[in-house]
Amino acid sequence: MTIAAIEAGGTKFVCGLLRAGGHDCSPPAVLAKTSIPTTSPEETLHAVAAFFEGQAKAHGRPDVAGIGSFGPVELKPSSPDWGRVTSTPKPGWSGADIAGFFMRSLGVAVAFDTDVNAAAYGEYLWGSARGLKDFVYLTVGTGIGGGVFSGGGLVHGLSHPELGHLRLAREADDPFPGLCPYHKDCLEGLASGPAIEARWGKPGRELPEGHPAWELEARYLARAVAAYACVLSPERVLLGGGVGMRPSLAERVAVLLGEELAGYLPALSDPVRLAAYVARPGLGADAGLFGSAAIAMRMPED
Amino acid sequence: MTIAAIEAGGTKFVCGLLRAGGHDCSPPAVLAKTSIPTTSPEETLHAVAAFFEGQAKAHGRPDVAGIGSFGPVELKPSSPDWGRVTSTPKPGWSGADIAGFFMRSLGVAVAFDTDVNAAAYGEYLWGSARGLKDFVYLTVGTGIGGGVFSGGGLVHGLSHPELGHLRLAREADDPFPGLCPYHKDCLEGLASGPAIEARWGKPGRELPEGHPAWELEARYLARAVAAYACVLSPERVLLGGGVGMRPSLAERVAVLLGEELAGYLPALSDPVRLAAYVARPGLGADAGLFGSAAIAMRMPED
């Protein structure tokens, strides 16, 4: 099966033509891959379609397409707006019919979900959550969001989880007001890449190991993971994204998670279990692209 | 089908012999019902068995038993400790084999889950969550806990959700330190019945409508519901328990939930949807007993 995988991000669309073998144990082979800046829907969507068109001679046309999209998006299959971006501050993108465009231009069936749900599904099939029925994939970067697996399937519910907009108890010595335009000091407002930069005056990549920024970052992430553990009882939490995958961050989050839970959850009361509880995505930065292929190959039950 | 339904609570065991008709649209008929104080496992479990024994002549023996139990309990079917209380401060109950006792004494198959999961399942079949695939049942009383439905099934995960132990952002003008022995100011530590009594010097039932206790209570519950909405995207949240079912509390929680979300979730951005989003359990105080029957009649897939 040849798959058009599209990780539709707010800054770029990562596109791959992938070929899946006869078994599911490893991610599909990447036949061709490109990255296209997210400008207007008109320009970006056509550039993506042109990429797949250009690959047709060498590799053939895709049999199916999977799109993991930035949001908010409409996911209810029964909605006339299924596959569209709903309302976004991103100029021109409110109402953009992403799934419909590729159904027409590629002439294939399209699986469509949030970028984070797709990444979670990729991690479930081929990454650090292989075989787990209940886990959380959290990405920490420009924003904070996540995909949730529960009982062996992706959680959609009323719309989809918004893990980054969880409001947290503040650290007493953190005067930063937070920068979420809706909630100020929700997790995203306190701990996203832009929040780190606004609080410390430098982007995270310029803040060395040992800088107090990282202890505070780990503390807030541990507090969020503790909340996910109380609400969802996941078997593991994956920490992805440019900030989330920083070396030693997951390890520190696991230690502080133990403090946050204070021994309450017996299944998470020893350091060995805690250390395995917070992990990096096995597909790393490719979780989104492979995940977009994954949802096309095997759509969740609902 | 005749069902032995047992709501195994920390202060009392509510037991009913119920008869289910040929269809699922309404809860089973209650043939007999009793309440037995929770003392030692030896004494309480035998008294419960004696109750069902005593009903055998009039109504016949049960075909199956359903137990919704206080926790923490072991729910993994693969565990040798399945159906037991794990570690509890309750004298004598650590390790008590509740499910095993009734399998032997009643000689029937036993469905076993947490009291709150059972209640959630009852609400799904016959109550205020009928037909919803994603919802939360929260009970606010002596403690705070909850059952979670996601994708049409109960969430178990690593163990089971602990909705009451979610840590919240505090209200600036609330000096009460909280009374959870593990976390001090988690939701249960701030908003359970005992927390209300400790903060205001009187139990909730003596605090009149309009007392500031209720606005603070609604605020913390709204904040918790906002967290559940961000993590799980439920279609509805049911507010049960002695405190939770207080008149006008759910309505106030719904209004404050709108403030907490600040318009971020489009599906919950108008007052009409919000008002329907936080509801009382349709089975009221019987959610636990009927829910225990419900899990026996139709066990969740996993």
mmCIF file with all atom_site columns, N, CA and C in Angstrom, chain A residues 133-134 150 155-163 165-169 182-183 223 227 230-234 260-262 264-265 267-268 302, chain B residues 133-134 150 155-163 165-169 182-183 223 227-228 230-234 260-262 264-265 267 302:
data_model
loop_
_atom_site.group_PDB
_atom_site.id
_atom_site.type_symbol
_atom_site.label_atom_id
_atom_site.label_alt_id
_atom_site.label_comp_id
_atom_site.label_asym_id
_atom_site.label_entity_id
_atom_site.label_seq_id
_atom_site.pdbx_PDB_ins_code
_atom_site.Cartn_x
_atom_site.Cartn_y
_atom_site.Cartn_z
_atom_site.occupancy
_atom_site.B_iso_or_equiv
_atom_site.pdbx_formal_charge
_atom_site.auth_seq_id
_atom_site.auth_comp_id
_atom_site.auth_asym_id
_atom_site.auth_atom_id
_atom_site.pdbx_PDB_model_num
ATOM 1   N N  . LYS A 1 133 ? -2.704  0.113  25.727 1.00 0.00 ? 133 LYS A N  1
ATOM 2   C CA . LYS A 1 133 ? -4.084  0.490  25.449 1.00 0.00 ? 133 LYS A CA 1
ATOM 3   C C  . LYS A 1 133 ? -4.424  1.878  25.993 1.00 0.00 ? 133 LYS A C  1
ATOM 4   N N  . ASP A 1 134 ? -3.645  2.331  26.953 1.00 0.00 ? 134 ASP A N  1
ATOM 5   C CA . ASP A 1 134 ? -3.939  3.618  27.602 1.00 0.00 ? 134 ASP A CA 1
ATOM 6   C C  . ASP A 1 134 ? -2.649  4.425  27.750 1.00 0.00 ? 134 ASP A C  1
ATOM 7   N N  . SER A 1 150 ? -7.172  5.613  24.990 1.00 0.00 ? 150 SER A N  1
ATOM 8   C CA . SER A 1 150 ? -7.842  5.013  26.145 1.00 0.00 ? 150 SER A CA 1
ATOM 9   C C  . SER A 1 150 ? -8.576  3.759  25.686 1.00 0.00 ? 150 SER A C  1
ATOM 10  N N  . VAL A 1 155 ? -8.960  8.948  21.900 1.00 0.00 ? 155 VAL A N  1
ATOM 11  C CA . VAL A 1 155 ? -10.060 9.672  22.529 1.00 0.00 ? 155 VAL A CA 1
ATOM 12  C C  . VAL A 1 155 ? -10.453 10.860 21.653 1.00 0.00 ? 155 VAL A C  1
ATOM 13  N N  . HIS A 1 156 ? -11.708 10.911 21.273 1.00 0.00 ? 156 HIS A N  1
ATOM 14  C CA . HIS A 1 156 ? -12.222 12.092 20.590 1.00 0.00 ? 156 HIS A CA 1
ATOM 15  C C  . HIS A 1 156 ? -13.229 12.813 21.472 1.00 0.00 ? 156 HIS A C  1
ATOM 16  N N  . GLY A 1 157 ? -14.289 12.107 21.878 1.00 0.00 ? 157 GLY A N  1
ATOM 17  C CA . GLY A 1 157 ? -15.265 12.719 22.766 1.00 0.00 ? 157 GLY A CA 1
ATOM 18  C C  . GLY A 1 157 ? -16.005 13.849 22.080 1.00 0.00 ? 157 GLY A C  1
ATOM 19  N N  . LEU A 1 158 ? -16.303 14.872 22.859 1.00 0.00 ? 158 LEU A N  1
ATOM 20  C CA . LEU A 1 158 ? -17.076 15.998 22.349 1.00 0.00 ? 158 LEU A CA 1
ATOM 21  C C  . LEU A 1 158 ? -16.373 16.645 21.158 1.00 0.00 ? 158 LEU A C  1
ATOM 22  N N  . SER A 1 159 ? -15.062 16.812 21.240 1.00 0.00 ? 159 SER A N  1
ATOM 23  C CA . SER A 1 159 ? -14.281 17.306 20.088 1.00 0.00 ? 159 SER A CA 1
ATOM 24  C C  . SER A 1 159 ? -12.956 16.559 20.114 1.00 0.00 ? 159 SER A C  1
ATOM 25  N N  . HIS A 1 160 ? -11.993 17.039 20.868 1.00 0.00 ? 160 HIS A N  1
ATOM 26  C CA . HIS A 1 160 ? -10.769 16.281 21.119 1.00 0.00 ? 160 HIS A CA 1
ATOM 27  C C  . HIS A 1 160 ? -10.108 16.895 22.342 1.00 0.00 ? 160 HIS A C  1
ATOM 28  N N  . PRO A 1 161 ? -9.256  16.123 23.026 1.00 0.00 ? 161 PRO A N  1
ATOM 29  C CA . PRO A 1 161 ? -8.613  16.681 24.222 1.00 0.00 ? 161 PRO A CA 1
ATOM 30  C C  . PRO A 1 161 ? -7.810  17.939 23.891 1.00 0.00 ? 161 PRO A C  1
ATOM 31  N N  . GLU A 1 162 ? -7.659  18.764 24.867 1.00 0.00 ? 162 GLU A N  1
ATOM 32  C CA . GLU A 1 162 ? -6.833  19.972 24.762 1.00 0.00 ? 162 GLU A CA 1
ATOM 33  C C  . GLU A 1 162 ? -5.886  19.969 25.951 1.00 0.00 ? 162 GLU A C  1
ATOM 34  N N  . LEU A 1 163 ? -4.926  19.045 25.902 1.00 0.00 ? 163 LEU A N  1
ATOM 35  C CA . LEU A 1 163 ? -4.084  18.799 27.074 1.00 0.00 ? 163 LEU A CA 1
ATOM 36  C C  . LEU A 1 163 ? -3.269  20.018 27.485 1.00 0.00 ? 163 LEU A C  1
ATOM 37  N N  . HIS A 1 165 ? -4.260  23.083 27.576 1.00 0.00 ? 165 HIS A N  1
ATOM 38  C CA . HIS A 1 165 ? -5.029  24.165 28.189 1.00 0.00 ? 165 HIS A CA 1
ATOM 39  C C  . HIS A 1 165 ? -5.505  23.827 29.596 1.00 0.00 ? 165 HIS A C  1
ATOM 40  N N  . LEU A 1 166 ? -4.884  22.818 30.169 1.00 0.00 ? 166 LEU A N  1
ATOM 41  C CA . LEU A 1 166 ? -5.105  22.461 31.565 1.00 0.00 ? 166 LEU A CA 1
ATOM 42  C C  . LEU A 1 166 ? -4.559  23.568 32.458 1.00 0.00 ? 166 LEU A C  1
ATOM 43  N N  . ARG A 1 167 ? -5.381  24.007 33.413 1.00 0.00 ? 167 ARG A N  1
ATOM 44  C CA . ARG A 1 167 ? -4.896  25.027 34.331 1.00 0.00 ? 167 ARG A CA 1
ATOM 45  C C  . ARG A 1 167 ? -4.235  24.346 35.522 1.00 0.00 ? 167 ARG A C  1
ATOM 46  N N  . LEU A 1 168 ? -3.082  24.865 35.927 1.00 0.00 ? 168 LEU A N  1
ATOM 47  C CA . LEU A 1 168 ? -2.275  24.214 36.963 1.00 0.00 ? 168 LEU A CA 1
ATOM 48  C C  . LEU A 1 168 ? -2.158  25.079 38.209 1.00 0.00 ? 168 LEU A C  1
ATOM 49  N N  . ALA A 1 169 ? -1.872  24.426 39.342 1.00 0.00 ? 169 ALA A N  1
ATOM 50  C CA . ALA A 1 169 ? -1.422  25.174 40.507 1.00 0.00 ? 169 ALA A CA 1
ATOM 51  C C  . ALA A 1 169 ? -0.070  25.800 40.167 1.00 0.00 ? 169 ALA A C  1
ATOM 52  N N  . TYR A 1 182 ? -6.210  32.847 25.964 1.00 0.00 ? 182 TYR A N  1
ATOM 53  C CA . TYR A 1 182 ? -7.499  32.485 26.571 1.00 0.00 ? 182 TYR A CA 1
ATOM 54  C C  . TYR A 1 182 ? -7.405  32.407 28.092 1.00 0.00 ? 182 TYR A C  1
ATOM 55  N N  . HIS A 1 183 ? -6.356  31.733 28.595 1.00 0.00 ? 183 HIS A N  1
ATOM 56  C CA . HIS A 1 183 ? -6.318  31.401 30.029 1.00 0.00 ? 183 HIS A CA 1
ATOM 57  C C  . HIS A 1 183 ? -5.110  31.975 30.758 1.00 0.00 ? 183 HIS A C  1
ATOM 58  N N  . ARG A 1 223 ? 3.480   18.271 36.954 1.00 0.00 ? 223 ARG A N  1
ATOM 59  C CA . ARG A 1 223 ? 2.159   18.557 37.534 1.00 0.00 ? 223 ARG A CA 1
ATOM 60  C C  . ARG A 1 223 ? 1.056   18.224 36.520 1.00 0.00 ? 223 ARG A C  1
ATOM 61  N N  . ALA A 1 227 ? -1.859  15.248 36.693 1.00 0.00 ? 227 ALA A N  1
ATOM 62  C CA . ALA A 1 227 ? -3.290  15.443 36.410 1.00 0.00 ? 227 ALA A CA 1
ATOM 63  C C  . ALA A 1 227 ? -3.770  14.413 35.397 1.00 0.00 ? 227 ALA A C  1
ATOM 64  N N  . CYS A 1 230 ? -4.266  11.166 37.146 1.00 0.00 ? 230 CYS A N  1
ATOM 65  C CA . CYS A 1 230 ? -5.481  11.119 37.978 1.00 0.00 ? 230 CYS A CA 1
ATOM 66  C C  . CYS A 1 230 ? -6.748  10.989 37.134 1.00 0.00 ? 230 CYS A C  1
ATOM 67  N N  . VAL A 1 231 ? -6.769  11.618 35.989 1.00 0.00 ? 231 VAL A N  1
ATOM 68  C CA . VAL A 1 231 ? -7.998  11.647 35.195 1.00 0.00 ? 231 VAL A CA 1
ATOM 69  C C  . VAL A 1 231 ? -8.115  10.420 34.289 1.00 0.00 ? 231 VAL A C  1
ATOM 70  N N  . LEU A 1 232 ? -6.995  9.966  33.738 1.00 0.00 ? 232 LEU A N  1
ATOM 71  C CA . LEU A 1 232 ? -7.031  8.944  32.688 1.00 0.00 ? 232 LEU A CA 1
ATOM 72  C C  . LEU A 1 232 ? -6.420  7.615  33.067 1.00 0.00 ? 232 LEU A C  1
ATOM 73  N N  . SER A 1 233 ? -5.573  7.623  34.088 1.00 0.00 ? 233 SER A N  1
ATOM 74  C CA . SER A 1 233 ? -4.852  6.411  34.472 1.00 0.00 ? 233 SER A CA 1
ATOM 75  C C  . SER A 1 233 ? -4.078  5.789  33.305 1.00 0.00 ? 233 SER A C  1
ATOM 76  N N  . PRO A 1 234 ? -3.314  6.599  32.571 1.00 0.00 ? 234 PRO A N  1
ATOM 77  C CA . PRO A 1 234 ? -2.560  6.032  31.443 1.00 0.00 ? 234 PRO A CA 1
ATOM 78  C C  . PRO A 1 234 ? -1.429  5.126  31.931 1.00 0.00 ? 234 PRO A C  1
ATOM 79  N N  . GLU A 1 260 ? 4.851   14.883 43.011 1.00 0.00 ? 260 GLU A N  1
ATOM 80  C CA . GLU A 1 260 ? 3.490   15.396 42.831 1.00 0.00 ? 260 GLU A CA 1
ATOM 81  C C  . GLU A 1 260 ? 2.445   14.386 43.308 1.00 0.00 ? 260 GLU A C  1
ATOM 82  N N  . LEU A 1 261 ? 2.665   13.124 42.995 1.00 0.00 ? 261 LEU A N  1
ATOM 83  C CA . LEU A 1 261 ? 1.680   12.102 43.359 1.00 0.00 ? 261 LEU A CA 1
ATOM 84  C C  . LEU A 1 261 ? 1.784   11.743 44.845 1.00 0.00 ? 261 LEU A C  1
ATOM 85  N N  . ALA A 1 262 ? 2.943   11.978 45.428 1.00 0.00 ? 262 ALA A N  1
ATOM 86  C CA . ALA A 1 262 ? 3.139   11.783 46.870 1.00 0.00 ? 262 ALA A CA 1
ATOM 87  C C  . ALA A 1 262 ? 2.731   10.383 47.330 1.00 0.00 ? 262 ALA A C  1
ATOM 88  N N  . TYR A 1 264 ? 0.461   8.432  46.243 1.00 0.00 ? 264 TYR A N  1
ATOM 89  C CA . TYR A 1 264 ? -0.953  8.070  46.268 1.00 0.00 ? 264 TYR A CA 1
ATOM 90  C C  . TYR A 1 264 ? -1.309  6.934  45.323 1.00 0.00 ? 264 TYR A C  1
ATOM 91  N N  . LEU A 1 265 ? -0.746  6.920  44.138 1.00 0.00 ? 265 LEU A N  1
ATOM 92  C CA . LEU A 1 265 ? -1.080  5.860  43.190 1.00 0.00 ? 265 LEU A CA 1
ATOM 93  C C  . LEU A 1 265 ? -0.090  4.711  43.365 1.00 0.00 ? 265 LEU A C  1
ATOM 94  N N  . ALA A 1 267 ? 0.523   2.081  41.819 1.00 0.00 ? 267 ALA A N  1
ATOM 95  C CA . ALA A 1 267 ? 1.185   1.607  40.600 1.00 0.00 ? 267 ALA A CA 1
ATOM 96  C C  . ALA A 1 267 ? 2.341   2.513  40.195 1.00 0.00 ? 267 ALA A C  1
ATOM 97  N N  . LEU A 1 268 ? 2.408   3.707  40.793 1.00 0.00 ? 268 LEU A N  1
ATOM 98  C CA . LEU A 1 268 ? 3.470   4.649  40.435 1.00 0.00 ? 268 LEU A CA 1
ATOM 99  C C  . LEU A 1 268 ? 4.257   5.093  41.659 1.00 0.00 ? 268 LEU A C  1
ATOM 100 N N  . ASP A 1 302 ? -13.915 4.183  16.050 1.00 0.00 ? 302 ASP A N  1
ATOM 101 C CA . ASP A 1 302 ? -15.003 5.150  15.857 1.00 0.00 ? 302 ASP A CA 1
ATOM 102 C C  . ASP A 1 302 ? -14.566 6.212  14.867 1.00 0.00 ? 302 ASP A C  1
ATOM 103 N N  . LYS B 1 133 ? -21.054 8.224  24.676 1.00 0.00 ? 133 LYS B N  1
ATOM 104 C CA . LYS B 1 133 ? -19.844 7.400  24.633 1.00 0.00 ? 133 LYS B CA 1
ATOM 105 C C  . LYS B 1 133 ? -18.732 7.971  25.503 1.00 0.00 ? 133 LYS B C  1
ATOM 106 N N  . ASP B 1 134 ? -18.816 9.245  25.812 1.00 0.00 ? 134 ASP B N  1
ATOM 107 C CA . ASP B 1 134 ? -17.745 9.907  26.563 1.00 0.00 ? 134 ASP B CA 1
ATOM 108 C C  . ASP B 1 134 ? -18.343 10.801 27.636 1.00 0.00 ? 134 ASP B C  1
ATOM 109 N N  . SER B 1 150 ? -15.067 6.502  28.146 1.00 0.00 ? 150 SER B N  1
ATOM 110 C CA . SER B 1 150 ? -14.407 7.055  26.963 1.00 0.00 ? 150 SER B CA 1
ATOM 111 C C  . SER B 1 150 ? -14.569 6.073  25.814 1.00 0.00 ? 150 SER B C  1
ATOM 112 N N  . VAL B 1 155 ? -13.084 3.627  31.562 1.00 0.00 ? 155 VAL B N  1
ATOM 113 C CA . VAL B 1 155 ? -11.634 3.780  31.566 1.00 0.00 ? 155 VAL B CA 1
ATOM 114 C C  . VAL B 1 155 ? -11.053 3.054  32.786 1.00 0.00 ? 155 VAL B C  1
ATOM 115 N N  . HIS B 1 156 ? -10.139 2.153  32.534 1.00 0.00 ? 156 HIS B N  1
ATOM 116 C CA . HIS B 1 156 ? -9.399  1.534  33.628 1.00 0.00 ? 156 HIS B CA 1
ATOM 117 C C  . HIS B 1 156 ? -7.939  1.953  33.573 1.00 0.00 ? 156 HIS B C  1
ATOM 118 N N  . GLY B 1 157 ? -7.276  1.667  32.443 1.00 0.00 ? 157 GLY B N  1
ATOM 119 C CA . GLY B 1 157 ? -5.888  2.090  32.295 1.00 0.00 ? 157 GLY B CA 1
ATOM 120 C C  . GLY B 1 157 ? -4.991  1.357  33.269 1.00 0.00 ? 157 GLY B C  1
ATOM 121 N N  . LEU B 1 158 ? -3.992  2.061  33.762 1.00 0.00 ? 158 LEU B N  1
ATOM 122 C CA . LEU B 1 158 ? -3.000  1.473  34.663 1.00 0.00 ? 158 LEU B CA 1
ATOM 123 C C  . LEU B 1 158 ? -3.671  0.906  35.911 1.00 0.00 ? 158 LEU B C  1
ATOM 124 N N  . SER B 1 159 ? -4.637  1.623  36.473 1.00 0.00 ? 159 SER B N  1
ATOM 125 C CA . SER B 1 159 ? -5.430  1.108  37.599 1.00 0.00 ? 159 SER B CA 1
ATOM 126 C C  . SER B 1 159 ? -6.852  1.627  37.398 1.00 0.00 ? 159 SER B C  1
ATOM 127 N N  . HIS B 1 160 ? -7.142  2.816  37.860 1.00 0.00 ? 160 HIS B N  1
ATOM 128 C CA . HIS B 1 160 ? -8.403  3.476  37.529 1.00 0.00 ? 160 HIS B CA 1
ATOM 129 C C  . HIS B 1 160 ? -8.231  4.954  37.819 1.00 0.00 ? 160 HIS B C  1
ATOM 130 N N  . PRO B 1 161 ? -9.041  5.798  37.195 1.00 0.00 ? 161 PRO B N  1
ATOM 131 C CA . PRO B 1 161 ? -8.890  7.233  37.451 1.00 0.00 ? 161 PRO B CA 1
ATOM 132 C C  . PRO B 1 161 ? -9.059  7.563  38.941 1.00 0.00 ? 161 PRO B C  1
ATOM 133 N N  . GLU B 1 162 ? -8.443  8.639  39.336 1.00 0.00 ? 162 GLU B N  1
ATOM 134 C CA . GLU B 1 162 ? -8.578  9.158  40.695 1.00 0.00 ? 162 GLU B CA 1
ATOM 135 C C  . GLU B 1 162 ? -8.940  10.632 40.572 1.00 0.00 ? 162 GLU B C  1
ATOM 136 N N  . LEU B 1 163 ? -10.178 10.873 40.128 1.00 0.00 ? 163 LEU B N  1
ATOM 137 C CA . LEU B 1 163 ? -10.570 12.241 39.766 1.00 0.00 ? 163 LEU B CA 1
ATOM 138 C C  . LEU B 1 163 ? -10.516 13.201 40.940 1.00 0.00 ? 163 LEU B C  1
ATOM 139 N N  . HIS B 1 165 ? -8.219  13.383 43.190 1.00 0.00 ? 165 HIS B N  1
ATOM 140 C CA . HIS B 1 165 ? -6.873  13.760 43.624 1.00 0.00 ? 165 HIS B CA 1
ATOM 141 C C  . HIS B 1 165 ? -6.166  14.684 42.644 1.00 0.00 ? 165 HIS B C  1
ATOM 142 N N  . LEU B 1 166 ? -6.961  15.278 41.780 1.00 0.00 ? 166 LEU B N  1
ATOM 143 C CA . LEU B 1 166 ? -6.468  16.306 40.866 1.00 0.00 ? 166 LEU B CA 1
ATOM 144 C C  . LEU B 1 166 ? -6.084  17.546 41.666 1.00 0.00 ? 166 LEU B C  1
ATOM 145 N N  . ARG B 1 167 ? -4.886  18.050 41.402 1.00 0.00 ? 167 ARG B N  1
ATOM 146 C CA . ARG B 1 167 ? -4.478  19.273 42.088 1.00 0.00 ? 167 ARG B CA 1
ATOM 147 C C  . ARG B 1 167 ? -4.920  20.484 41.278 1.00 0.00 ? 167 ARG B C  1
ATOM 148 N N  . LEU B 1 168 ? -5.476  21.469 41.963 1.00 0.00 ? 168 LEU B N  1
ATOM 149 C CA . LEU B 1 168 ? -6.077  22.622 41.292 1.00 0.00 ? 168 LEU B CA 1
ATOM 150 C C  . LEU B 1 168 ? -5.339  23.908 41.606 1.00 0.00 ? 168 LEU B C  1
ATOM 151 N N  . ALA B 1 169 ? -5.490  24.887 40.718 1.00 0.00 ? 169 ALA B N  1
ATOM 152 C CA . ALA B 1 169 ? -5.100  26.245 41.066 1.00 0.00 ? 169 ALA B CA 1
ATOM 153 C C  . ALA B 1 169 ? -6.019  26.708 42.205 1.00 0.00 ? 169 ALA B C  1
ATOM 154 N N  . TYR B 1 182 ? -2.567  12.922 51.522 1.00 0.00 ? 182 TYR B N  1
ATOM 155 C CA . TYR B 1 182 ? -1.485  12.763 50.546 1.00 0.00 ? 182 TYR B CA 1
ATOM 156 C C  . TYR B 1 182 ? -1.062  14.090 49.933 1.00 0.00 ? 182 TYR B C  1
ATOM 157 N N  . HIS B 1 183 ? -2.065  14.900 49.529 1.00 0.00 ? 183 HIS B N  1
ATOM 158 C CA . HIS B 1 183 ? -1.759  16.085 48.718 1.00 0.00 ? 183 HIS B CA 1
ATOM 159 C C  . HIS B 1 183 ? -2.226  17.397 49.351 1.00 0.00 ? 183 HIS B C  1
ATOM 160 N N  . ARG B 1 223 ? -13.557 24.226 38.195 1.00 0.00 ? 223 ARG B N  1
ATOM 161 C CA . ARG B 1 223 ? -12.158 24.152 37.763 1.00 0.00 ? 223 ARG B CA 1
ATOM 162 C C  . ARG B 1 223 ? -11.775 22.700 37.471 1.00 0.00 ? 223 ARG B C  1
ATOM 163 N N  . ALA B 1 227 ? -10.774 20.885 33.841 1.00 0.00 ? 227 ALA B N  1
ATOM 164 C CA . ALA B 1 227 ? -9.620  19.997 33.621 1.00 0.00 ? 227 ALA B CA 1
ATOM 165 C C  . ALA B 1 227 ? -10.060 18.704 32.948 1.00 0.00 ? 227 ALA B C  1
ATOM 166 N N  . TYR B 1 228 ? -11.155 18.119 33.426 1.00 0.00 ? 228 TYR B N  1
ATOM 167 C CA . TYR B 1 228 ? -11.641 16.890 32.776 1.00 0.00 ? 228 TYR B CA 1
ATOM 168 C C  . TYR B 1 228 ? -11.974 17.163 31.308 1.00 0.00 ? 228 TYR B C  1
ATOM 169 N N  . CYS B 1 230 ? -10.596 19.357 29.332 1.00 0.00 ? 230 CYS B N  1
ATOM 170 C CA . CYS B 1 230 ? -9.354  19.495 28.554 1.00 0.00 ? 230 CYS B CA 1
ATOM 171 C C  . CYS B 1 230 ? -8.685  18.139 28.316 1.00 0.00 ? 230 CYS B C  1
ATOM 172 N N  . VAL B 1 231 ? -8.760  17.259 29.289 1.00 0.00 ? 231 VAL B N  1
ATOM 173 C CA . VAL B 1 231 ? -8.024  15.996 29.193 1.00 0.00 ? 231 VAL B CA 1
ATOM 174 C C  . VAL B 1 231 ? -8.817  14.943 28.435 1.00 0.00 ? 231 VAL B C  1
ATOM 175 N N  . LEU B 1 232 ? -10.137 14.918 28.628 1.00 0.00 ? 232 LEU B N  1
ATOM 176 C CA . LEU B 1 232 ? -10.951 13.807 28.143 1.00 0.00 ? 232 LEU B CA 1
ATOM 177 C C  . LEU B 1 232 ? -11.954 14.171 27.071 1.00 0.00 ? 232 LEU B C  1
ATOM 178 N N  . SER B 1 233 ? -12.276 15.439 26.980 1.00 0.00 ? 233 SER B N  1
ATOM 179 C CA . SER B 1 233 ? -13.299 15.894 26.038 1.00 0.00 ? 233 SER B CA 1
ATOM 180 C C  . SER B 1 233 ? -14.633 15.153 26.215 1.00 0.00 ? 233 SER B C  1
ATOM 181 N N  . PRO B 1 234 ? -15.118 15.031 27.450 1.00 0.00 ? 234 PRO B N  1
ATOM 182 C CA . PRO B 1 234 ? -16.383 14.316 27.650 1.00 0.00 ? 234 PRO B CA 1
ATOM 183 C C  . PRO B 1 234 ? -17.568 15.097 27.078 1.00 0.00 ? 234 PRO B C  1
ATOM 184 N N  . GLU B 1 260 ? -14.207 29.461 33.449 1.00 0.00 ? 260 GLU B N  1
ATOM 185 C CA . GLU B 1 260 ? -12.918 28.753 33.494 1.00 0.00 ? 260 GLU B CA 1
ATOM 186 C C  . GLU B 1 260 ? -12.391 28.489 32.080 1.00 0.00 ? 260 GLU B C  1
ATOM 187 N N  . LEU B 1 261 ? -13.278 28.074 31.192 1.00 0.00 ? 261 LEU B N  1
ATOM 188 C CA . LEU B 1 261 ? -12.840 27.726 29.835 1.00 0.00 ? 261 LEU B CA 1
ATOM 189 C C  . LEU B 1 261 ? -12.585 28.977 28.996 1.00 0.00 ? 261 LEU B C  1
ATOM 190 N N  . ALA B 1 262 ? -13.209 30.069 29.381 1.00 0.00 ? 262 ALA B N  1
ATOM 191 C CA . ALA B 1 262 ? -12.970 31.364 28.733 1.00 0.00 ? 262 ALA B CA 1
ATOM 192 C C  . ALA B 1 262 ? -13.146 31.310 27.225 1.00 0.00 ? 262 ALA B C  1
ATOM 193 N N  . TYR B 1 264 ? -12.605 28.929 25.158 1.00 0.00 ? 264 TYR B N  1
ATOM 194 C CA . TYR B 1 264 ? -11.625 28.207 24.342 1.00 0.00 ? 264 TYR B CA 1
ATOM 195 C C  . TYR B 1 264 ? -12.195 27.004 23.607 1.00 0.00 ? 264 TYR B C  1
ATOM 196 N N  . LEU B 1 265 ? -13.071 26.255 24.254 1.00 0.00 ? 265 LEU B N  1
ATOM 197 C CA . LEU B 1 265 ? -13.625 25.077 23.588 1.00 0.00 ? 265 LEU B CA 1
ATOM 198 C C  . LEU B 1 265 ? -14.915 25.484 22.869 1.00 0.00 ? 265 LEU B C  1
ATOM 199 N N  . ALA B 1 267 ? -17.191 23.945 21.394 1.00 0.00 ? 267 ALA B N  1
ATOM 200 C CA . ALA B 1 267 ? -18.372 23.127 21.676 1.00 0.00 ? 267 ALA B CA 1
ATOM 201 C C  . ALA B 1 267 ? -19.023 23.504 23.007 1.00 0.00 ? 267 ALA B C  1
ATOM 202 N N  . ASP B 1 302 ? -13.294 -4.709 27.957 1.00 0.00 ? 302 ASP B N  1
ATOM 203 C CA . ASP B 1 302 ? -12.025 -5.207 28.490 1.00 0.00 ? 302 ASP B CA 1
ATOM 204 C C  . ASP B 1 302 ? -12.227 -5.643 29.921 1.00 0.00 ? 302 ASP B C  1
#
